[in-house]
Coordinates of C-alpha atoms and ligand atoms in Angstrom, one line a residue:
Chain H
M1 CA 14.0 -134.7 4.8
S2 CA 17.0 -136.0 3.1
H3 CA 20.7 -135.9 3.7
D4 CA 21.7 -134.0 0.6
I5 CA 20.8 -130.6 2.1
S6 CA 24.4 -129.5 1.9
E7 CA 25.9 -129.3 5.3
E8 CA 27.9 -126.2 4.5
N9 CA 24.7 -124.1 4.4
L10 CA 24.2 -124.7 8.1
P11 CA 25.5 -121.7 10.2
E12 CA 27.7 -123.8 12.4
S13 CA 30.2 -124.6 9.6
H14 CA 30.7 -120.9 9.3
G15 CA 31.2 -120.4 13.0
D16 CA 34.3 -118.5 12.5
S17 CA 32.4 -115.7 10.6
H18 CA 30.4 -114.9 13.7
G19 CA 31.0 -111.4 14.9
H20 CA 33.2 -110.4 12.0
A21 CA 32.7 -107.9 9.3
V22 CA 31.5 -109.3 6.0
A23 CA 34.4 -109.2 3.7
V24 CA 34.4 -112.1 1.4
H25 CA 35.0 -110.9 -2.1
D26 CA 36.3 -113.9 -3.8
D27 CA 33.2 -116.0 -3.4
P28 CA 30.0 -114.0 -4.2
F29 CA 27.7 -116.7 -2.9
A30 CA 29.4 -117.2 0.4
D31 CA 27.3 -117.0 3.6
P32 CA 27.7 -113.5 4.8
G33 CA 27.2 -114.6 8.4
L34 CA 25.8 -112.4 11.0
P35 CA 26.4 -108.6 11.1
V36 CA 28.7 -107.3 13.8
H37 CA 27.0 -106.9 17.1
E38 CA 26.6 -103.3 17.9
P39 CA 25.9 -102.3 21.5
R40 CA 23.0 -100.1 22.3
R41 CA 23.3 -96.9 24.1
T42 CA 21.9 -98.6 27.2
D43 CA 24.5 -101.3 27.0
I44 CA 27.4 -99.0 27.3
D45 CA 25.9 -96.1 29.3
E46 CA 24.7 -97.0 32.7
R47 CA 22.9 -93.7 33.0
A48 CA 20.9 -94.4 29.9
A49 CA 20.1 -97.8 31.2
K50 CA 18.8 -96.4 34.4
R51 CA 16.7 -93.9 32.5
A52 CA 15.2 -96.6 30.3
E53 CA 14.4 -98.5 33.5
R54 CA 12.6 -95.6 34.9
Q55 CA 10.7 -95.1 31.7
V56 CA 9.5 -98.7 31.6
S57 CA 8.4 -98.5 35.3
L58 CA 6.7 -95.2 34.6
M59 CA 4.6 -96.8 31.9
F60 CA 3.7 -99.7 34.2
V61 CA 2.7 -97.1 36.8
I62 CA 0.6 -95.2 34.4
S63 CA -1.1 -98.5 33.5
M64 CA -1.8 -99.1 37.2
L65 CA -3.3 -95.6 37.6
A66 CA -5.4 -96.1 34.5
T67 CA -6.8 -99.3 35.9
I68 CA -7.6 -97.5 39.1
G69 CA -9.2 -94.8 37.0
F70 CA -11.3 -97.5 35.3
I71 CA -12.6 -98.8 38.5
A72 CA -13.2 -95.2 39.8
S73 CA -15.1 -94.1 36.7
Y74 CA -17.2 -97.2 36.9
V75 CA -18.2 -96.1 40.4
I76 CA -18.4 -92.3 39.7
F77 CA -20.2 -91.9 36.4
D78 CA -23.9 -92.2 36.2
I79 CA -24.9 -94.6 33.5
D80 CA -27.1 -92.0 31.7
K81 CA -24.8 -89.1 31.9
I82 CA -24.1 -87.6 28.4
V83 CA -21.3 -85.2 27.8
Y84 CA -20.1 -83.3 24.8
I85 CA -16.6 -84.3 23.7
F86 CA -15.1 -82.7 20.6
P87 CA -14.9 -84.6 17.7
L88 CA -17.1 -87.4 19.0
G89 CA -20.2 -85.3 19.8
H90 CA -22.6 -86.3 22.6
V91 CA -21.4 -89.5 24.2
S92 CA -22.0 -91.3 27.4
A93 CA -19.5 -90.2 30.0
L94 CA -19.3 -93.6 31.5
N95 CA -18.5 -95.4 28.2
F96 CA -16.0 -92.8 27.3
A97 CA -14.2 -93.0 30.6
L98 CA -14.2 -96.8 30.7
G99 CA -12.9 -97.1 27.2
L100 CA -10.2 -94.5 27.7
T101 CA -8.8 -95.8 31.0
L102 CA -8.9 -99.4 29.9
G103 CA -7.2 -98.5 26.6
V104 CA -4.5 -96.6 28.4
A105 CA -4.0 -99.4 30.9
L106 CA -3.5 -102.0 28.2
F107 CA -1.5 -99.7 25.9
C108 CA 1.0 -98.8 28.7
I109 CA 1.6 -102.5 29.6
G110 CA 2.4 -103.2 25.9
A111 CA 4.4 -100.1 25.4
G112 CA 6.4 -100.7 28.6
A113 CA 7.1 -104.3 27.6
V114 CA 8.3 -103.3 24.2
H115 CA 10.5 -100.5 25.5
W116 CA 12.0 -102.9 28.1
A117 CA 12.7 -105.5 25.4
R118 CA 14.2 -103.0 23.1
T119 CA 16.5 -101.1 25.5
L120 CA 17.3 -103.4 28.4
M121 CA 16.9 -107.1 27.6
S122 CA 19.9 -108.7 26.1
D123 CA 19.9 -108.2 22.3
H124 CA 22.7 -110.6 21.3
E125 CA 21.9 -112.4 18.1
I126 CA 21.4 -116.1 18.7
P127 CA 21.4 -118.4 15.7
A128 CA 19.2 -121.4 16.1
E129 CA 20.7 -124.2 14.1
R130 CA 18.5 -126.6 12.1
H131 CA 19.4 -130.2 11.8
P132 CA 17.7 -133.0 9.9
I133 CA 15.0 -134.4 12.1
E134 CA 15.4 -138.0 10.9
A135 CA 16.6 -140.7 13.2
D136 CA 19.7 -142.5 12.0
D137 CA 19.5 -145.6 9.8
E138 CA 20.2 -148.0 12.7
V139 CA 17.3 -146.8 14.8
R140 CA 15.0 -146.9 11.8
A141 CA 15.9 -150.4 10.8
D142 CA 15.3 -151.5 14.4
V143 CA 11.9 -149.9 14.6
I144 CA 10.8 -151.4 11.3
E145 CA 12.0 -154.8 12.5
Q146 CA 10.1 -154.5 15.7
F147 CA 6.9 -153.6 13.9
R148 CA 7.3 -156.6 11.6
T149 CA 7.8 -158.9 14.5
G150 CA 4.8 -157.5 16.3
A151 CA 2.6 -157.9 13.3
A152 CA 3.7 -161.4 12.7
E153 CA 3.3 -162.4 16.3
S154 CA -0.2 -160.9 16.5
G155 CA -1.2 -163.0 13.4
F156 CA -3.1 -159.9 12.2
G157 CA -2.4 -160.7 8.6
R158 CA -3.5 -164.3 9.0
R159 CA -6.5 -164.2 11.4
K160 CA -8.9 -162.4 9.1
M161 CA -11.8 -162.7 11.5
I162 CA -10.0 -160.7 14.2
R163 CA -9.0 -158.1 11.7
N164 CA -12.4 -157.7 10.3
T165 CA -14.2 -157.5 13.6
M166 CA -11.7 -155.1 14.8
I167 CA -12.2 -152.8 11.9
G168 CA -15.9 -153.2 12.4
S169 CA -15.8 -152.2 16.0
M170 CA -13.6 -149.2 15.3
A171 CA -16.0 -148.0 12.6
L172 CA -19.0 -148.3 14.8
V173 CA -17.6 -146.5 17.8
P174 CA -18.1 -143.0 16.3
L175 CA -21.8 -143.9 16.1
S176 CA -22.1 -143.5 19.8
G177 CA -21.3 -139.9 19.3
V178 CA -24.1 -139.5 16.8
V179 CA -26.4 -141.0 19.4
L180 CA -25.2 -138.5 21.9
L181 CA -26.5 -135.7 19.5
R182 CA -29.9 -136.9 20.6
D183 CA -29.2 -135.1 23.8
L184 CA -29.2 -131.8 22.0
G185 CA -32.9 -131.6 22.8
P186 CA -36.3 -133.2 22.4
M187 CA -37.4 -133.6 18.8
P188 CA -39.6 -130.8 17.6
E189 CA -42.4 -133.3 16.9
Q190 CA -45.2 -131.6 15.1
K191 CA -44.2 -128.1 16.2
L192 CA -42.6 -127.2 12.9
N193 CA -45.5 -128.5 10.8
H194 CA -48.1 -126.2 12.3
T195 CA -48.5 -122.6 13.3
G196 CA -50.9 -120.8 15.6
W197 CA -53.4 -120.6 12.8
Q198 CA -54.1 -124.4 13.0
V199 CA -56.9 -123.9 15.5
A200 CA -58.9 -122.1 12.8
T201 CA -61.7 -124.0 11.0
P202 CA -64.3 -123.0 8.5
Q203 CA -66.8 -123.1 11.3
K204 CA -64.7 -121.3 13.8
P205 CA -62.4 -119.0 11.8
L206 CA -59.6 -116.9 13.3
Q207 CA -59.5 -113.2 12.8
L208 CA -56.4 -111.5 11.4
I209 CA -55.3 -108.9 14.0
N210 CA -53.3 -105.9 12.9
V211 CA -50.2 -105.8 15.0
N212 CA -50.2 -102.0 15.0
T213 CA -53.7 -101.4 16.2
N214 CA -54.4 -104.7 17.8
E215 CA -57.8 -104.7 16.0
P216 CA -59.3 -107.0 13.4
M217 CA -59.3 -105.6 9.8
K218 CA -61.8 -105.2 7.1
P219 CA -60.8 -105.7 3.5
E220 CA -61.3 -102.0 2.7
D221 CA -58.7 -101.2 5.4
V222 CA -56.0 -102.8 3.3
I223 CA -55.5 -100.6 0.3
V224 CA -53.5 -101.5 -2.9
G225 CA -49.9 -100.8 -2.3
S226 CA -50.0 -101.0 1.5
L227 CA -48.2 -103.3 3.8
T228 CA -49.7 -104.6 7.0
F229 CA -48.5 -107.1 9.5
A230 CA -50.9 -109.4 11.3
K231 CA -51.1 -112.1 14.0
P232 CA -53.8 -114.5 14.9
E233 CA -56.6 -113.5 17.1
G234 CA -56.0 -114.5 20.7
L235 CA -52.2 -114.2 20.6
E236 CA -51.4 -111.5 23.0
E237 CA -48.1 -109.8 23.3
E238 CA -48.2 -110.3 27.1
A239 CA -48.4 -114.1 26.6
E240 CA -45.4 -115.9 27.9
D241 CA -44.6 -117.7 24.7
F242 CA -45.5 -114.8 22.5
Q243 CA -42.1 -114.6 20.8
V244 CA -42.1 -118.4 20.1
Q245 CA -45.5 -118.2 18.6
I246 CA -45.1 -115.0 16.5
A247 CA -42.0 -116.5 15.1
K248 CA -44.2 -118.9 13.1
D249 CA -47.6 -117.1 12.9
A250 CA -46.4 -113.7 11.6
L251 CA -48.2 -112.6 8.4
M252 CA -47.6 -109.9 6.0
L253 CA -50.6 -108.6 4.1
V254 CA -50.4 -107.0 0.8
R255 CA -53.1 -106.0 -1.7
I256 CA -52.4 -106.4 -5.3
A257 CA -54.8 -105.4 -8.1
P258 CA -56.4 -108.9 -8.9
D259 CA -55.4 -108.5 -12.6
D260 CA -51.7 -108.2 -11.6
I261 CA -51.7 -111.5 -9.7
K262 CA -50.1 -114.0 -12.0
D263 CA -50.7 -117.2 -10.0
N264 CA -54.4 -118.3 -10.0
E265 CA -54.1 -120.5 -6.9
S266 CA -52.5 -117.7 -5.0
R267 CA -55.3 -115.3 -6.1
D268 CA -57.9 -117.8 -4.9
K269 CA -56.3 -118.1 -1.5
G270 CA -56.4 -114.3 -1.1
F271 CA -59.5 -112.1 -0.7
E272 CA -60.1 -109.6 -3.5
G273 CA -56.4 -109.2 -4.1
I274 CA -55.4 -109.2 -0.4
L275 CA -52.8 -111.8 0.0
A276 CA -51.5 -113.1 3.3
Y277 CA -48.0 -114.5 3.2
S278 CA -45.9 -115.9 6.0
K279 CA -43.3 -113.4 7.0
I280 CA -40.7 -116.0 7.7
C281 CA -38.1 -116.6 5.0
T282 CA -37.9 -120.1 3.7
H283 CA -34.1 -120.0 3.7
V284 CA -33.1 -119.9 7.3
G285 CA -36.1 -118.1 8.8
C286 CA -35.3 -114.4 8.9
P287 CA -38.4 -112.1 9.0
I288 CA -38.7 -110.7 5.5
S289 CA -40.8 -107.7 4.8
L290 CA -38.8 -105.5 2.5
Y291 CA -41.8 -105.2 0.2
E292 CA -41.6 -103.2 -2.9
Q293 CA -45.1 -102.1 -3.8
Q294 CA -44.5 -101.5 -7.5
T295 CA -42.6 -104.7 -8.4
H296 CA -44.3 -106.8 -5.7
H297 CA -41.0 -108.2 -4.7
A298 CA -40.2 -109.1 -1.1
L299 CA -36.6 -109.2 -0.2
C300 CA -35.0 -111.0 2.7
P301 CA -32.3 -108.9 4.3
C302 CA -30.3 -111.9 5.4
H303 CA -29.2 -113.5 2.2
Q304 CA -31.1 -111.6 -0.4
S305 CA -33.7 -114.2 -1.3
T306 CA -36.3 -112.4 -3.4
F307 CA -39.9 -113.5 -3.7
D308 CA -42.4 -112.4 -6.2
L309 CA -45.6 -111.9 -4.2
A310 CA -47.6 -111.4 -7.3
D311 CA -46.6 -114.8 -8.5
G312 CA -47.4 -117.0 -5.5
A313 CA -44.2 -115.8 -3.7
R314 CA -42.1 -117.7 -6.2
V315 CA -38.3 -117.4 -5.4
I316 CA -36.8 -115.3 -8.1
F317 CA -33.4 -114.8 -6.6
G318 CA -31.3 -116.1 -3.7
P319 CA -30.9 -119.3 -1.7
A320 CA -34.4 -119.8 -0.4
G321 CA -35.6 -123.3 -1.4
H322 CA -39.3 -122.8 -1.9
P323 CA -42.0 -120.1 -2.1
L324 CA -43.4 -118.4 1.0
P325 CA -46.4 -120.2 2.3
Q326 CA -49.6 -118.4 1.8
L327 CA -52.5 -118.4 4.3
K328 CA -56.0 -118.8 2.8
I329 CA -58.1 -115.9 3.9
T330 CA -61.7 -114.8 3.6
T331 CA -64.1 -112.7 5.6
D332 CA -66.5 -113.6 8.4
E333 CA -70.1 -112.5 8.7
Q334 CA -69.1 -109.2 10.3
G335 CA -66.9 -108.5 7.3
F336 CA -63.5 -108.9 9.1
L337 CA -60.6 -110.7 7.5
V338 CA -60.3 -114.3 8.8
A339 CA -58.3 -117.5 8.2
T340 CA -60.2 -120.8 8.1
G341 CA -57.2 -123.0 8.6
D342 CA -53.5 -123.3 8.9
F343 CA -50.9 -122.8 6.1
D344 CA -51.0 -125.9 4.0
E345 CA -47.3 -126.4 4.3
P346 CA -44.8 -125.7 7.2
V347 CA -43.6 -122.1 7.3
G348 CA -39.9 -121.2 7.4
P349 CA -36.8 -123.2 6.4
S350 CA -36.8 -126.7 5.2
F351 CA -36.2 -129.7 7.5
W352 CA -35.9 -133.4 6.9
E353 CA -39.3 -134.5 7.8
R354 CA -41.0 -131.8 5.7
K355 CA -43.4 -133.4 3.3
R356 CA -43.5 -130.6 0.7
Chain A
M1 CA -91.7 -53.6 -16.8
K2 CA -91.1 -50.5 -18.7
K3 CA -88.5 -49.4 -16.3
L4 CA -86.6 -52.6 -16.7
S5 CA -86.7 -52.7 -20.5
A6 CA -85.7 -49.1 -20.5
R7 CA -82.6 -50.0 -18.5
R8 CA -81.8 -52.9 -20.7
R9 CA -79.3 -50.9 -22.6
H10 CA -77.6 -49.6 -19.5
P11 CA -73.8 -50.3 -19.7
L12 CA -73.9 -52.2 -16.4
A13 CA -76.8 -54.5 -17.4
A14 CA -74.6 -57.2 -18.8
L15 CA -72.7 -57.3 -15.5
V16 CA -75.9 -57.6 -13.5
V17 CA -77.1 -60.4 -15.6
L18 CA -73.8 -62.2 -15.4
L19 CA -73.8 -61.8 -11.6
L20 CA -77.3 -63.1 -11.4
A21 CA -76.4 -66.1 -13.5
L22 CA -73.3 -66.8 -11.5
A23 CA -75.2 -66.6 -8.3
T24 CA -77.8 -69.0 -9.6
T25 CA -75.4 -71.6 -10.9
G26 CA -73.3 -71.3 -7.7
G27 CA -76.4 -71.7 -5.5
L28 CA -77.6 -74.7 -7.5
Y29 CA -74.1 -76.2 -7.4
A30 CA -73.9 -75.6 -3.7
A31 CA -77.2 -77.3 -3.2
F32 CA -76.5 -80.3 -5.4
A33 CA -72.8 -80.9 -5.3
P34 CA -71.4 -83.3 -2.7
A35 CA -70.4 -81.5 0.4
E36 CA -66.6 -81.8 0.4
K37 CA -66.4 -80.8 -3.2
A38 CA -68.4 -77.7 -2.6
Q39 CA -66.1 -76.7 0.1
A40 CA -63.1 -77.3 -2.1
D41 CA -64.5 -75.0 -4.8
T42 CA -63.7 -71.7 -3.1
S43 CA -62.3 -69.2 -5.6
A44 CA -58.9 -69.1 -3.9
Q45 CA -58.8 -72.9 -4.4
S46 CA -59.8 -72.7 -8.1
L47 CA -57.2 -70.0 -8.6
A48 CA -54.6 -72.3 -7.1
I49 CA -55.8 -75.1 -9.3
D50 CA -55.4 -72.9 -12.4
E51 CA -52.0 -71.9 -11.4
G52 CA -51.1 -75.4 -10.6
K53 CA -52.3 -76.6 -14.0
K54 CA -49.9 -74.1 -15.6
L55 CA -47.0 -75.3 -13.5
F56 CA -48.0 -78.8 -14.2
A57 CA -48.1 -78.3 -17.9
L58 CA -44.6 -76.8 -17.7
G59 CA -42.9 -79.2 -15.3
C60 CA -44.8 -82.5 -15.2
S61 CA -46.9 -83.0 -18.2
S62 CA -44.2 -84.4 -20.4
C63 CA -44.2 -87.6 -18.4
H64 CA -47.6 -87.6 -16.6
G65 CA -49.7 -86.3 -19.5
L66 CA -51.3 -82.9 -19.9
N67 CA -54.1 -83.8 -17.5
G68 CA -52.1 -86.0 -15.2
E69 CA -53.6 -89.1 -17.0
G70 CA -50.2 -90.7 -17.2
G71 CA -48.2 -91.9 -20.1
S72 CA -45.4 -94.2 -21.0
D73 CA -42.9 -92.3 -18.8
G74 CA -45.0 -91.6 -15.8
P75 CA -47.9 -93.0 -13.9
S76 CA -51.4 -91.5 -13.8
L77 CA -51.8 -89.0 -11.0
V78 CA -55.5 -89.4 -10.7
G79 CA -56.2 -90.1 -7.0
V80 CA -52.7 -89.8 -5.7
G81 CA -53.8 -86.7 -3.7
S82 CA -52.0 -83.6 -2.6
A83 CA -49.9 -85.3 0.0
A84 CA -48.1 -87.3 -2.7
V85 CA -47.3 -84.1 -4.7
D86 CA -46.2 -82.3 -1.6
F87 CA -43.8 -85.2 -0.8
Q88 CA -42.5 -85.8 -4.3
V89 CA -41.9 -82.2 -5.3
G90 CA -41.1 -81.0 -1.8
T91 CA -38.2 -83.5 -1.5
G92 CA -37.0 -82.7 -5.0
R93 CA -37.8 -86.2 -6.3
M94 CA -40.1 -84.8 -8.9
P95 CA -39.5 -83.6 -11.5
A96 CA -37.3 -86.6 -11.9
Q97 CA -33.9 -86.0 -13.3
Q98 CA -33.6 -89.3 -15.2
P99 CA -35.4 -92.6 -15.4
G100 CA -33.8 -95.4 -13.4
A101 CA -34.4 -97.9 -10.7
Q102 CA -35.3 -95.2 -8.2
V103 CA -35.7 -91.4 -8.4
P104 CA -33.4 -89.9 -5.8
A105 CA -34.1 -86.9 -3.6
K106 CA -32.4 -83.8 -4.8
K107 CA -32.6 -80.0 -4.2
N108 CA -36.2 -78.8 -4.6
I109 CA -36.6 -76.0 -7.1
Y110 CA -40.2 -75.1 -6.3
S111 CA -41.4 -72.7 -3.6
Q112 CA -43.9 -74.1 -1.1
A113 CA -46.6 -71.9 -2.7
Q114 CA -46.0 -73.4 -6.1
I115 CA -46.0 -76.9 -4.6
D116 CA -49.3 -76.2 -3.0
Q117 CA -50.7 -75.0 -6.3
L118 CA -49.4 -78.1 -8.1
A119 CA -50.9 -80.2 -5.2
A120 CA -54.2 -78.4 -5.6
F121 CA -54.3 -79.2 -9.3
V122 CA -53.4 -82.9 -8.8
A123 CA -55.9 -83.2 -5.9
S124 CA -58.6 -81.9 -8.3
L125 CA -58.1 -84.8 -10.6
G126 CA -59.4 -87.3 -8.0
P127 CA -59.7 -87.7 -4.2
G128 CA -56.6 -88.9 -2.5
P129 CA -54.5 -88.4 0.7
V130 CA -54.4 -84.7 1.7
T131 CA -51.3 -82.8 2.7
P132 CA -51.2 -83.2 6.5
A133 CA -51.5 -80.2 8.8
K134 CA -48.8 -79.6 11.4
E135 CA -50.9 -81.0 14.2
Q136 CA -51.2 -84.2 12.3
Y137 CA -47.5 -85.0 12.4
T138 CA -46.4 -83.4 15.6
A139 CA -46.8 -85.7 18.6
T140 CA -47.5 -84.2 21.9
D141 CA -47.7 -87.2 24.3
A142 CA -44.6 -87.8 26.4
D143 CA -44.0 -91.4 25.5
A144 CA -44.4 -90.9 21.7
V145 CA -40.8 -91.6 21.0
A146 CA -40.9 -94.9 22.9
K147 CA -44.1 -96.1 21.3
G148 CA -42.9 -94.8 17.9
G149 CA -39.8 -96.9 18.3
E150 CA -41.8 -100.0 18.8
L151 CA -43.9 -99.2 15.7
F152 CA -40.8 -98.3 13.7
R153 CA -39.2 -101.6 14.4
T154 CA -42.3 -103.5 13.3
N155 CA -43.1 -101.5 10.2
C156 CA -40.1 -99.6 9.0
A157 CA -36.8 -100.9 10.3
Q158 CA -36.7 -103.8 7.9
C159 CA -35.9 -101.4 5.0
H160 CA -34.8 -98.2 6.7
N161 CA -32.5 -99.9 9.3
F162 CA -33.0 -99.8 13.1
A163 CA -31.5 -96.3 13.3
G164 CA -33.3 -94.9 10.2
Q165 CA -30.1 -95.0 8.2
G166 CA -31.6 -96.7 5.1
G167 CA -30.6 -99.8 3.3
A168 CA -30.4 -101.6 0.0
L169 CA -33.3 -103.2 -1.8
T170 CA -33.4 -105.2 -5.0
K171 CA -32.0 -104.3 -8.4
G172 CA -30.5 -100.9 -7.5
K173 CA -33.4 -99.7 -5.4
Y174 CA -32.8 -98.6 -1.9
A175 CA -34.6 -97.3 1.2
P176 CA -33.2 -93.8 1.8
S177 CA -31.8 -92.6 5.0
L178 CA -34.3 -90.7 7.2
E179 CA -31.7 -88.4 8.6
G180 CA -32.7 -84.7 8.3
V181 CA -36.0 -85.6 6.6
D182 CA -38.8 -83.2 7.4
A183 CA -41.5 -84.5 9.8
K184 CA -44.1 -83.6 7.2
H185 CA -42.4 -85.6 4.5
I186 CA -42.0 -88.6 6.7
Y187 CA -45.7 -88.5 7.5
E188 CA -46.6 -88.1 3.8
A189 CA -44.4 -91.0 2.8
M190 CA -46.2 -93.3 5.2
Q191 CA -49.5 -92.0 3.9
T192 CA -48.8 -92.2 0.2
G193 CA -46.2 -94.9 -0.3
P194 CA -43.9 -93.1 -2.7
Q195 CA -42.1 -95.2 -5.3
N196 CA -41.5 -98.7 -4.0
M197 CA -42.3 -98.0 -0.4
P198 CA -45.6 -99.6 0.7
S199 CA -48.2 -97.2 2.1
F200 CA -49.5 -97.3 5.6
P201 CA -53.0 -95.9 5.3
D202 CA -54.9 -94.6 8.4
T203 CA -57.0 -97.7 8.4
T204 CA -54.1 -99.9 9.2
M205 CA -51.9 -97.3 10.9
P206 CA -53.9 -94.6 12.5
E207 CA -52.8 -91.0 12.5
E208 CA -51.7 -91.2 16.2
Q209 CA -49.3 -94.0 15.4
K210 CA -47.8 -92.2 12.4
K211 CA -47.2 -89.2 14.7
Q212 CA -45.3 -91.5 17.1
I213 CA -43.2 -92.9 14.4
V214 CA -42.3 -89.4 13.1
A215 CA -41.4 -88.5 16.7
F216 CA -39.1 -91.5 17.0
V217 CA -37.5 -91.0 13.6
R218 CA -36.8 -87.3 14.3
H219 CA -35.4 -88.2 17.7
T220 CA -33.2 -91.1 16.6
T221 CA -31.7 -89.5 13.5
N222 CA -31.4 -85.9 14.7
D223 CA -31.2 -85.5 18.5
E224 CA -30.3 -88.7 20.1
P225 CA -26.9 -88.7 21.8
N226 CA -24.6 -91.4 20.8
P227 CA -23.4 -93.3 23.9
G228 CA -20.5 -95.0 22.4
G229 CA -18.8 -92.2 20.5
L230 CA -18.3 -93.0 16.8
T231 CA -21.5 -94.2 15.2
L232 CA -19.7 -95.3 12.0
G233 CA -23.0 -94.6 10.2
S234 CA -25.1 -96.7 12.6
L235 CA -25.0 -99.4 10.0
G236 CA -24.0 -102.1 12.4
P237 CA -21.5 -104.9 11.9
V238 CA -20.4 -103.9 8.4
T239 CA -18.8 -100.6 9.1
E240 CA -17.7 -101.7 12.6
G241 CA -15.9 -104.7 11.2
L242 CA -14.4 -102.7 8.4
F243 CA -13.2 -100.1 10.9
G244 CA -11.8 -102.8 13.2
W245 CA -9.9 -104.6 10.5
I246 CA -8.5 -101.6 8.7
F247 CA -7.8 -99.2 11.5
G248 CA -7.4 -101.5 14.4
L249 CA -5.3 -104.1 12.7
G250 CA -3.6 -101.6 10.5
L251 CA -2.5 -99.7 13.5
L252 CA -1.1 -102.8 15.1
I253 CA 0.8 -103.8 12.0
A254 CA 2.2 -100.3 11.7
V255 CA 3.4 -100.4 15.4
A256 CA 4.9 -103.8 14.9
I257 CA 6.8 -102.7 11.8
W258 CA 8.0 -99.6 13.7
V259 CA 9.1 -101.6 16.7
A260 CA 11.0 -104.1 14.5
A261 CA 12.5 -101.5 12.1
H262 CA 13.5 -98.8 14.4
T263 CA 16.9 -99.8 15.7
T264 CA 18.1 -98.7 19.1
K265 CA 21.8 -99.3 18.2
A266 CA 24.2 -96.9 19.8
K267 CA 25.7 -95.7 16.6
K268 CA 22.4 -94.5 15.3
S269 CA 21.1 -92.8 18.4
Ligands
FES401 S1 -32.8 -116.2 5.6 FE1 -33.8 -115.3 4.0 S2 -32.3 -115.4 2.5 FE2 -31.4 -116.4 4.1

C-alpha cells in the first residue's frame, strides 16, 4: 500500500457532491458521487409503512404456523402412509408434509426479513471510506528500532548454539503430532495380509460356497459366460463379523474357455477354465463385479478401473495399481470346488507393508 | 397273394406303402431316438421349425449363417436355445440395426408366433435354455420381493443400479434400465446372458431365486411408491447433486438478483 493512491479519489474529498444531482459536464472523469437519495413509499406514507409492517409480521406468523404444522404432521402421519399427489405421484405423506411445512417455515422467515429490510429499515446510502492501512513513518521506524535492539540484546545472531538448538526444538515439536496419529487405532498387524481362505490347506481344503444358494458348487455348475459369487465354507451370514470377513473373502467366479485364457499362470490356478478372483478392487477396495462375459473385462464402478480376467486380471484401464488376486482352486474327492490355501498376495488396495 | 398283387396297381397303393413306410421309420425312430428329442419331433414342432427356418433365412442368416453356424458378423447360434431367441427378438435387439459396442433394444417387428417359430428352429440346432413358461417366472410366495431384493443386490445391482435403472460399462457398453421390461424377458436374460451380461444358470441360481429377482425388479421399477417425491431417475448422487446445484442454487441466485435489482423507491412504485 503506497501513498501515491491519489487522495482525490477518496469519497471524502468530494463530500460536497453528496446528495446532489450529477451535473459535472466540464470534467468527464469527475467522480459522479452518489445519486440523490429517493425516499421509499414507506418513508413518506405512514399508512404504507404500517401495511409493510403487517406484511412482515404476517410472514413471521405464517412461519410459526408452518413450524407448528411440521411438529403436528410429525405426530399425525403414519410413517408408511402413501398418498397420491399430482405431479409427484405416490409419495409418503409424512415426507411430503415435513418437507412442505419446514420449507414454508424457513422461506417465510427469509421473505419476511427481506421485505422488512427493503421497506422499513433505513435505506440511506452510507459510504465507507478507505484509508491506507500503513502506520505512519514514525511508528514504523520505532518498531524496527525496537526489533533491532531486541535482537542485539538476545545475542541471537552471535550465540549460534542457542539459535540452532532452538530451530531444532521447533522443528521437532510437530513430530509429537505424528505420534498422536498412533492413537487412530491399533495397527492392523497381519489382518490385511490374509483372508478367511488362509485356514485352507491341501489336506484340509475349504469349499467354495455359492452365496445365492449357500451350497458348494461342482465345476459343471459354473458354465462358460456365467458369473457366480462365492464365500468360504464356514462363513455364515449370521456370524457377528460376517461383514468384516466377507469384505476380504468375497470371490467372483467366471468360466472362460481355456483357450481364451491368455495368462498361463492364471489358467493353472483355475480349474478347467473356472477362475476365482477376489471381488475387491485393488484401487481403494470397492466391490467390483461388473463383468462383461464377451470381453472378459471386469469394471470397478468407483473409479473405472478395468481388469482383463482372461489375462490374469491385468489392469487395462484406471487407477488400480495391480491385478486382482486370484485364488487357486481345484476339486475335492466329492467333486466340489475347493481352495487349498489363501490368496498368495493381500487382497484389496495397496498399503505400505505390502510385500508384492 | 394273388389278391395283393392284383391290387398293386390300385391308385391308393402308393399311399398305403408310403404310410406303412412312415409308420415303420417313425416307430423305429421313437424306439431308438433319445427321449426328449422324440418328444420334440411332433409334427407341429417340425412345422414350426420349417417356418422358423424360412424366417431365419430372411431375417437372420446374413449375419448368423444359413444354418445358424455363425459368420464374421454374428456368433454361432448352435446351443443358444429358444430362450435366447425369444429374448433377443422379443425385445427387438435382433435383428440388429447396426454393429456397435452394444445392440440396443428397439421396437420388435415379429409376432410372438413368428418368434416361437424362429426359436423352434434355433433350438433344433442344439440343446440350450428353453423359453420359460409363465409359472417359471411368476413368483407366488409372499416374501418373494424381499428375498429377490437381497439377491438383486448381490448379483445384479452392480451393473443395473440398486433401483434397476441401469448404468454404464466399459467402451460404450451399458447395462440397460429394467423399467418396463417383461417378466419373461428378465428371466430369459438371467438364463441366457445376452450380449455382455453374464448368465446365471439354474445350477448357480435356481429357478426359485430367479423368480424372486423378477418379482423384485417388477416391484421396484413399476409399482413401488416413491416416498420422497421426485426420483430424479433413481440414479443417486449425480442427478440429485445436479438438481441441487442448478435448480436450488439457481433459484437462490435469481431471488438475490431480484431482491437487489427491484427498487422500492417511491417514484417507481
Ligand atoms: S476402487 Fe476400484 S477403481 Fe477406485
